[in-house]
PDB file of C-alpha atoms in Angstrom:
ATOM      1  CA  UNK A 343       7.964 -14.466 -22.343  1.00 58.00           C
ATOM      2  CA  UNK A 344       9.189 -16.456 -25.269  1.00 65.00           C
ATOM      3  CA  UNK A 345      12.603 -18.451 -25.571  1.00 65.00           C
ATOM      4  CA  UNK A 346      14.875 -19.177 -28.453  1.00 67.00           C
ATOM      5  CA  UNK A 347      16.182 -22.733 -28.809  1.00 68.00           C
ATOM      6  CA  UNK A 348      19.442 -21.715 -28.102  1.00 72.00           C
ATOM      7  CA  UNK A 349      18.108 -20.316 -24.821  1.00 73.00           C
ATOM      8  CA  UNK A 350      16.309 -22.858 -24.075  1.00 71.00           C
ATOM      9  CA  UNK A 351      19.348 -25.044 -24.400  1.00 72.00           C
ATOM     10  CA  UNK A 352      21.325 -22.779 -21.979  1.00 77.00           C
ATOM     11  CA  UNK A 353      18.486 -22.832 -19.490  1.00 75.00           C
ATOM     12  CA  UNK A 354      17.898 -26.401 -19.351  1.00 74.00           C
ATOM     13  CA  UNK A 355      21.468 -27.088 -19.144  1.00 75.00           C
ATOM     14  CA  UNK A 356      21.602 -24.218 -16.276  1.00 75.00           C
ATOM     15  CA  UNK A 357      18.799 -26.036 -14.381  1.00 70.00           C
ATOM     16  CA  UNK A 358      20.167 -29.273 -14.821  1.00 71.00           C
ATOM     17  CA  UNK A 359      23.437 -28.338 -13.133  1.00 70.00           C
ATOM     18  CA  UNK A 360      21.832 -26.314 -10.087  1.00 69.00           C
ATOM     19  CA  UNK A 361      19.954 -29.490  -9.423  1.00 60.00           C
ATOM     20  CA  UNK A 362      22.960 -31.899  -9.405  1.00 67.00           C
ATOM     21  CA  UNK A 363      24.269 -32.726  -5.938  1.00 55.00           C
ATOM     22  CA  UNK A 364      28.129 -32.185  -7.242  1.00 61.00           C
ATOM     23  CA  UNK A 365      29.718 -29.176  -6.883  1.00 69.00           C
ATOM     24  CA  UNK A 366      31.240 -29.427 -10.281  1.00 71.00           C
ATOM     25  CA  UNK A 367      32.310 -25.240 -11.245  1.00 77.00           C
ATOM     26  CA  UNK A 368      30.731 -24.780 -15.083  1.00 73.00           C
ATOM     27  CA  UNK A 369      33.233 -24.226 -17.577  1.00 78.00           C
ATOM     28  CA  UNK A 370      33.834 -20.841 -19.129  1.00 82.00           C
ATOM     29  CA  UNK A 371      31.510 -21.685 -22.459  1.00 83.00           C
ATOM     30  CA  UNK A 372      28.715 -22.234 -19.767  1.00 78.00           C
ATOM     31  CA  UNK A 373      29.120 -19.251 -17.584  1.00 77.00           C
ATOM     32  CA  UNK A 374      29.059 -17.043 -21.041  1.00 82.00           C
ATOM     33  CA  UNK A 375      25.845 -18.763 -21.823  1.00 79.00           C
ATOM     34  CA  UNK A 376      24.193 -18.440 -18.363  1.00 77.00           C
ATOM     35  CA  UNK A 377      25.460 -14.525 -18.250  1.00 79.00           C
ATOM     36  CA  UNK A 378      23.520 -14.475 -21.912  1.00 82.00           C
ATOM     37  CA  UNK A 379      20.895 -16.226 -20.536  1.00 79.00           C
ATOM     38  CA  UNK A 380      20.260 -13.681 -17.969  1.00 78.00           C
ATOM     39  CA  UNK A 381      21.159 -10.701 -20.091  1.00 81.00           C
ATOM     40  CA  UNK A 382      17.887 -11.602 -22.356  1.00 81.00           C
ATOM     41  CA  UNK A 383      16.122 -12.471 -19.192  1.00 79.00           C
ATOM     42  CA  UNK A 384      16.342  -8.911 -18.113  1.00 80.00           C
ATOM     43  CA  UNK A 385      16.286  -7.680 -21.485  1.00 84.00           C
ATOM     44  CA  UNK A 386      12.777  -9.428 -21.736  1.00 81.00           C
ATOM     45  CA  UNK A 387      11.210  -8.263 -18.630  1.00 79.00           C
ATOM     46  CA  UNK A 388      12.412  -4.398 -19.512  1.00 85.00           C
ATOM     47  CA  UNK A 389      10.392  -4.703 -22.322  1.00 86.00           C
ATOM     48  CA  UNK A 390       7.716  -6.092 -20.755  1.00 81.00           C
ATOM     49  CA  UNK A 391       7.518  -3.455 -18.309  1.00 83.00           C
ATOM     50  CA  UNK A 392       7.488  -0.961 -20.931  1.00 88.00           C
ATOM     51  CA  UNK A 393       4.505  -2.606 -22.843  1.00 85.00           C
ATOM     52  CA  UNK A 394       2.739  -2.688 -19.936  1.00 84.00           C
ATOM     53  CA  UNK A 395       3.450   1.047 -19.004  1.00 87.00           C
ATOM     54  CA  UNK A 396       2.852   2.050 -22.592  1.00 87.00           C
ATOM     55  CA  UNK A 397      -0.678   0.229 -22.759  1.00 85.00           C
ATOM     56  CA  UNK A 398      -1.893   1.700 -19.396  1.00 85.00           C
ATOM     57  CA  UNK A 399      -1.182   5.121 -21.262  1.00 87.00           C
ATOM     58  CA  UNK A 400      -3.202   4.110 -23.992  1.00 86.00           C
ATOM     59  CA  UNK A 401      -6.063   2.672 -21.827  1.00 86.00           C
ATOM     60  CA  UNK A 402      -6.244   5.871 -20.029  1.00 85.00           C
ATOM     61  CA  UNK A 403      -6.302   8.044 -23.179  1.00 86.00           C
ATOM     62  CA  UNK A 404      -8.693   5.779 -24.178  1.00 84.00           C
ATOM     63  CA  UNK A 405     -10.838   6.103 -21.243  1.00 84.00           C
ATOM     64  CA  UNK A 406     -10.666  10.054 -20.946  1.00 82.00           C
ATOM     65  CA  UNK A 407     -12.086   9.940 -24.786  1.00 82.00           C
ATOM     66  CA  UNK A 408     -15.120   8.303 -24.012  1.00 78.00           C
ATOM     67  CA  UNK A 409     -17.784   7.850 -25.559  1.00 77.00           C
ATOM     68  CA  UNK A 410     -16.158   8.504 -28.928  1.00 77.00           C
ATOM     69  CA  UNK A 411     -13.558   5.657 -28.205  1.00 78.00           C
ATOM     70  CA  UNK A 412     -16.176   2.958 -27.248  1.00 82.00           C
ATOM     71  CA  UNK A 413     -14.550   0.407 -29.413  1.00 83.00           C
ATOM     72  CA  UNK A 414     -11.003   0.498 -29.015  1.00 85.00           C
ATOM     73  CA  UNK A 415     -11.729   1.227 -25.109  1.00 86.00           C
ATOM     74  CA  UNK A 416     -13.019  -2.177 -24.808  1.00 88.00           C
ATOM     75  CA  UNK A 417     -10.771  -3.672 -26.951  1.00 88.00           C
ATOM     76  CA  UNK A 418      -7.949  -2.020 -25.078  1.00 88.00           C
ATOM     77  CA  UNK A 419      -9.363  -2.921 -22.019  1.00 88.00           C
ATOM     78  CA  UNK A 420      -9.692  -6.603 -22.696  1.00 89.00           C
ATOM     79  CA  UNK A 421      -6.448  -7.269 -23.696  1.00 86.00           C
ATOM     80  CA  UNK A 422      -4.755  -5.414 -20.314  1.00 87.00           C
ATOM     81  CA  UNK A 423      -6.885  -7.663 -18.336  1.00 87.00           C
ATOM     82  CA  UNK A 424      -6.096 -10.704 -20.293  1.00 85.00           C
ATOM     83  CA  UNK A 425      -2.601  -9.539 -19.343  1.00 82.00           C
ATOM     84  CA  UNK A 426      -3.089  -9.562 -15.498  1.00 83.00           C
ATOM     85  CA  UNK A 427      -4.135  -5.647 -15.200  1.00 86.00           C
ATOM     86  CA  UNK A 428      -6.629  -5.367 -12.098  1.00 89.00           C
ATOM     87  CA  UNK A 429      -9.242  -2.756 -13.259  1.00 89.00           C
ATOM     88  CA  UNK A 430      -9.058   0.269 -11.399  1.00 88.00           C
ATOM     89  CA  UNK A 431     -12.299   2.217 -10.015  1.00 89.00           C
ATOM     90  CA  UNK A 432     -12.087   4.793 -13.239  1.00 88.00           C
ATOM     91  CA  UNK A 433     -12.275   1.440 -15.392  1.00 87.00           C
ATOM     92  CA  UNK A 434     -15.585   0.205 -13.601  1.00 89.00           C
ATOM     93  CA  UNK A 435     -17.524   3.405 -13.613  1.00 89.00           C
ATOM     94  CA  UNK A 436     -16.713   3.894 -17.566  1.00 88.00           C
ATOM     95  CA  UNK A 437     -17.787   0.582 -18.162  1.00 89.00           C
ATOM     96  CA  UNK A 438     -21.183   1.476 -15.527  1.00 90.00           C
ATOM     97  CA  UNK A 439     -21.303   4.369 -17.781  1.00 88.00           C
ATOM     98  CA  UNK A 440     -21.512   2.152 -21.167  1.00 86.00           C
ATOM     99  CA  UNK A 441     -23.092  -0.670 -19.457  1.00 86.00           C
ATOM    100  CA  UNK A 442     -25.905  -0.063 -22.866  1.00 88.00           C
ATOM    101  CA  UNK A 443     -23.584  -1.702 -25.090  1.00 88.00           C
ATOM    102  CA  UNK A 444     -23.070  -5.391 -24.422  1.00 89.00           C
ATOM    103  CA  UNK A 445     -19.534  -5.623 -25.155  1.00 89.00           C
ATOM    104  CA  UNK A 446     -19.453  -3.175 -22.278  1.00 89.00           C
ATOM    105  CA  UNK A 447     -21.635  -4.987 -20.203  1.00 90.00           C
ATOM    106  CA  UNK A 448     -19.750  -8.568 -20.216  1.00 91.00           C
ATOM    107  CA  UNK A 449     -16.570  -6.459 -19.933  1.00 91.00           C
ATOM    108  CA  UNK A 450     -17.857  -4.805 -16.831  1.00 90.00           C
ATOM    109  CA  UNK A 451     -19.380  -8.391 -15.181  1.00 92.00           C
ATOM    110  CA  UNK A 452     -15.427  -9.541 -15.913  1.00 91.00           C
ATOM    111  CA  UNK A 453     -13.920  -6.246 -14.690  1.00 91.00           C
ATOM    112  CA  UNK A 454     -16.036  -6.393 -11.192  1.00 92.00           C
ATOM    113  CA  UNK A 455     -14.878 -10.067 -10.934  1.00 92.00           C
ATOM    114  CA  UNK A 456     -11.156  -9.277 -11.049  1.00 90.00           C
ATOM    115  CA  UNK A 457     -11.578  -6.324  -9.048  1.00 90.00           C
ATOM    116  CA  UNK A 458     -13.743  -8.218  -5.978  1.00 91.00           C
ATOM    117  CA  UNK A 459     -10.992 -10.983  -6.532  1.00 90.00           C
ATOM    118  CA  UNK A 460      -8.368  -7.810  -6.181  1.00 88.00           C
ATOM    119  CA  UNK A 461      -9.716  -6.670  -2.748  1.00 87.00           C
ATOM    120  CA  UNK A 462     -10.478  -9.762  -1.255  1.00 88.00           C
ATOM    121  CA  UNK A 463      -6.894 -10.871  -1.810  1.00 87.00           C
ATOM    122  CA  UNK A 464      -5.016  -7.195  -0.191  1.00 84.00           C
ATOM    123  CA  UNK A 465      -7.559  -8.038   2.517  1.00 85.00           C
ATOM    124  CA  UNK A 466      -6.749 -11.158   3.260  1.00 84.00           C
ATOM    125  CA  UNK A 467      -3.206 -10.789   3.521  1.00 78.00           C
ATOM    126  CA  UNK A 468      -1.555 -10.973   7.175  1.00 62.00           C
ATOM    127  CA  UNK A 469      -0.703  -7.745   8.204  1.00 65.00           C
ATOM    128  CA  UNK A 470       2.844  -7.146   9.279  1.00 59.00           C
ATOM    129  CA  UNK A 471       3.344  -7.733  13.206  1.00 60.00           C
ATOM    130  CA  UNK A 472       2.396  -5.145  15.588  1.00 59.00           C
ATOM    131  CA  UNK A 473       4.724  -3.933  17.699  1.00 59.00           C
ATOM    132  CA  UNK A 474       3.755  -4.210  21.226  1.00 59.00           C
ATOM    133  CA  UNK A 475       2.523  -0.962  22.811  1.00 51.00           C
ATOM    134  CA  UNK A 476       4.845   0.258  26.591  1.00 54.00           C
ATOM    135  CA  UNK A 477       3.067   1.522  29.176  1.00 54.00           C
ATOM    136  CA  UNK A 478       3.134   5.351  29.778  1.00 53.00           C
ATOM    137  CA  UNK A 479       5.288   6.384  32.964  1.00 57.00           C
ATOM    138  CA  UNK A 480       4.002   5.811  35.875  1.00 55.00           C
ATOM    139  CA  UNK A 481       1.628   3.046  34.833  1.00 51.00           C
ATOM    140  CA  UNK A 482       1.760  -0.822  36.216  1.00 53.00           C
ATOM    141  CA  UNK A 483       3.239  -3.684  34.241  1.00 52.00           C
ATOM    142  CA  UNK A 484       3.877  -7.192  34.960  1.00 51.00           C
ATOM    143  CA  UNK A 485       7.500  -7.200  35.809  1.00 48.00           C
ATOM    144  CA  UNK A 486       7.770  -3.422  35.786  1.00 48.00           C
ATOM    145  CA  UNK A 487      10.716  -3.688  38.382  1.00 50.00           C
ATOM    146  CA  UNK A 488      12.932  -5.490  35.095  1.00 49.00           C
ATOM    147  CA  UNK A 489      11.817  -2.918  32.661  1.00 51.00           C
ATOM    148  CA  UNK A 490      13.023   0.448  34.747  1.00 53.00           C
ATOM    149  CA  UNK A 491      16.372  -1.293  35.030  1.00 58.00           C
ATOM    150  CA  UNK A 492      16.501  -1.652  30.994  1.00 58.00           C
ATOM    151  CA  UNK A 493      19.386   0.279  29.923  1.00 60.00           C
ATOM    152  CA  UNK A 494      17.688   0.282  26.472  1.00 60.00           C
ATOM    153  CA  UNK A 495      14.819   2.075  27.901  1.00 60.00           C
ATOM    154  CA  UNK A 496      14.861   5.681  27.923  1.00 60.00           C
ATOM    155  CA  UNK A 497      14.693   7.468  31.183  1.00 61.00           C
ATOM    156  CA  UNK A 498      11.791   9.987  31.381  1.00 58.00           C
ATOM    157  CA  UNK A 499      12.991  13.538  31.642  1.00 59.00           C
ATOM    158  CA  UNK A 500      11.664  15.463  34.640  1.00 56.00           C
ATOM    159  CA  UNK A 501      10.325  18.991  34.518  1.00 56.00           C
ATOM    160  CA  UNK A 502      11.434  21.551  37.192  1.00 56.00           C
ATOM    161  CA  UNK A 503       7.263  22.072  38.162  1.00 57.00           C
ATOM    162  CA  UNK A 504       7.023  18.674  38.653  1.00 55.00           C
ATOM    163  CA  UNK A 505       5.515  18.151  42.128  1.00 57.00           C
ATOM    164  CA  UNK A 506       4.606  14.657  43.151  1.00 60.00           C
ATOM    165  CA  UNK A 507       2.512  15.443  46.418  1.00 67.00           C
ATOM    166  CA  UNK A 508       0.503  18.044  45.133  1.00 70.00           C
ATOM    167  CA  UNK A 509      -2.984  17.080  44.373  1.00 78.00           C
ATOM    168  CA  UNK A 510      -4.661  17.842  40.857  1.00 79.00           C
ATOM    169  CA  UNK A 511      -7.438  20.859  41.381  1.00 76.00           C
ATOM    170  CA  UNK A 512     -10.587  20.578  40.398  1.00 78.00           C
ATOM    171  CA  UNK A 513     -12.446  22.297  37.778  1.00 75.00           C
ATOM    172  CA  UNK A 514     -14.238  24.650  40.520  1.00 72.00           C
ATOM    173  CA  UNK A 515     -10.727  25.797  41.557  1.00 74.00           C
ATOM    174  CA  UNK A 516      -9.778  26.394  38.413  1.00 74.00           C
ATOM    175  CA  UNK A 517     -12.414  28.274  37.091  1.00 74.00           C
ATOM    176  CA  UNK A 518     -14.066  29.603  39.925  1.00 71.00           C
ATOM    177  CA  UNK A 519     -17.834  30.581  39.646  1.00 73.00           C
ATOM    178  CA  UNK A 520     -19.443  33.561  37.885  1.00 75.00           C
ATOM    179  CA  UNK A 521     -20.702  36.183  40.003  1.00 75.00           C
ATOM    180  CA  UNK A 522     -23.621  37.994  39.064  1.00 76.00           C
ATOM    181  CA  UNK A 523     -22.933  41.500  38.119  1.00 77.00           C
ATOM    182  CA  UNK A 524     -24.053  44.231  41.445  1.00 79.00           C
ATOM    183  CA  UNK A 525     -26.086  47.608  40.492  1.00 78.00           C
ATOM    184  CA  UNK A 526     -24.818  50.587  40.375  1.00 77.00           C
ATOM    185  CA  UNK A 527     -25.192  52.615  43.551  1.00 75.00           C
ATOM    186  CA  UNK A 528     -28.196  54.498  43.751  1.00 74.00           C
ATOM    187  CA  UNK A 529     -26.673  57.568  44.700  1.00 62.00           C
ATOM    188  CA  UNK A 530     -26.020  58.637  41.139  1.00 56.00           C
ATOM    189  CA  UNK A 531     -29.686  58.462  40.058  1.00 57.00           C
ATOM    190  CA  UNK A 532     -31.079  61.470  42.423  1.00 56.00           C
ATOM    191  CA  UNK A 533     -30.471  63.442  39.580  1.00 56.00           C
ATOM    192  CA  UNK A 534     -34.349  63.544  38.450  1.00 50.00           C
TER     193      UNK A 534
END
């Protein structure tokens, strides 16, 4: 991002005054300037997004040409990472792809080392804070006597075949063994 003079001026002078330990208010002149200031700020960093957006689109057009757009593929691609872009996986396997030419090859040594770089960084960022985890019903918990007494707590909601004294069956009782299937009666046979 580049700054007129004039801008410069009005930044410096901005930065100057934030930095002062007197709470003298800017005049009018200075808050016009500073409102300006931050008008071509944002203006700036619109247009940067837009670039940015409108040489992904590029890249990708670029990319879903290949091989016919070898050159201004890599030339496309080395700008956007000269620009911060991280190289995503479609980037690396086009570059595997062209790894012949060594434009393509140094671009896809540099493209690898961003991209490592990339994933080691989302990795080693602390995670947010786990919540902690509340025991089920029923269950023990240091100081459980406190926590039923918690009007924040929700009470659990009984069921109507909820029966605390009766015992859980087993799996016998439940599915009770397989007899084996009787003859028929002989009776029927005498036939022959």
């Amino acid at each position: 991002m580049a700054f007129g003079a004039d801008e410069l001026h009005v930044l410096r002078r901005s930065l100057a005054h934030a930095l002062q330990s007197s709470n003298a208010p800017l005049t009018a002149v200075e808050v016009q300037d500073c409102l300006r200031l931050a008008a071509s700020v944002d203006d700036a960093v619109q247009e940067a997004g837009r670039l940015r957006a409108f040489l992904l689109a590029d890249l990708a057009r670029y990319r879903a040409a290949l091989p016919g757009s070898l050159s201004g593929y890599l030339e496309l691609l080395q700008d956007a990472l000269a620009a911060g872009y991280e190289p995503v996986p479609d980037d690396l396997a086009a570059l595997r792809a062209l790894r012949a030419n060594p434009v393509a090859a140094a671009l896809l040594e540099r493209a690898q080392t961003i991209a490592e770089r990339s994933v080691r960084r989302r990795l080693s960022m602390t995670p947010a804070p786990r919540t902690r985890l509340l025991t089920l019903a029923g269950g023990t918990e240091a100081g459980g006597a406190e926590k039923e007494n918690d009007p924040a707590r929700p009470k659990p909601q009984s069921r109507p075949d909820d029966r605390p004294g009766r015992p859980v069956p087993t799996p016998g009782e439940v599915f009770p063994p397989r007899r084996k299937p009787t003859p028929p009666p002989e009776a029927g046979r005498a036939a022959g």
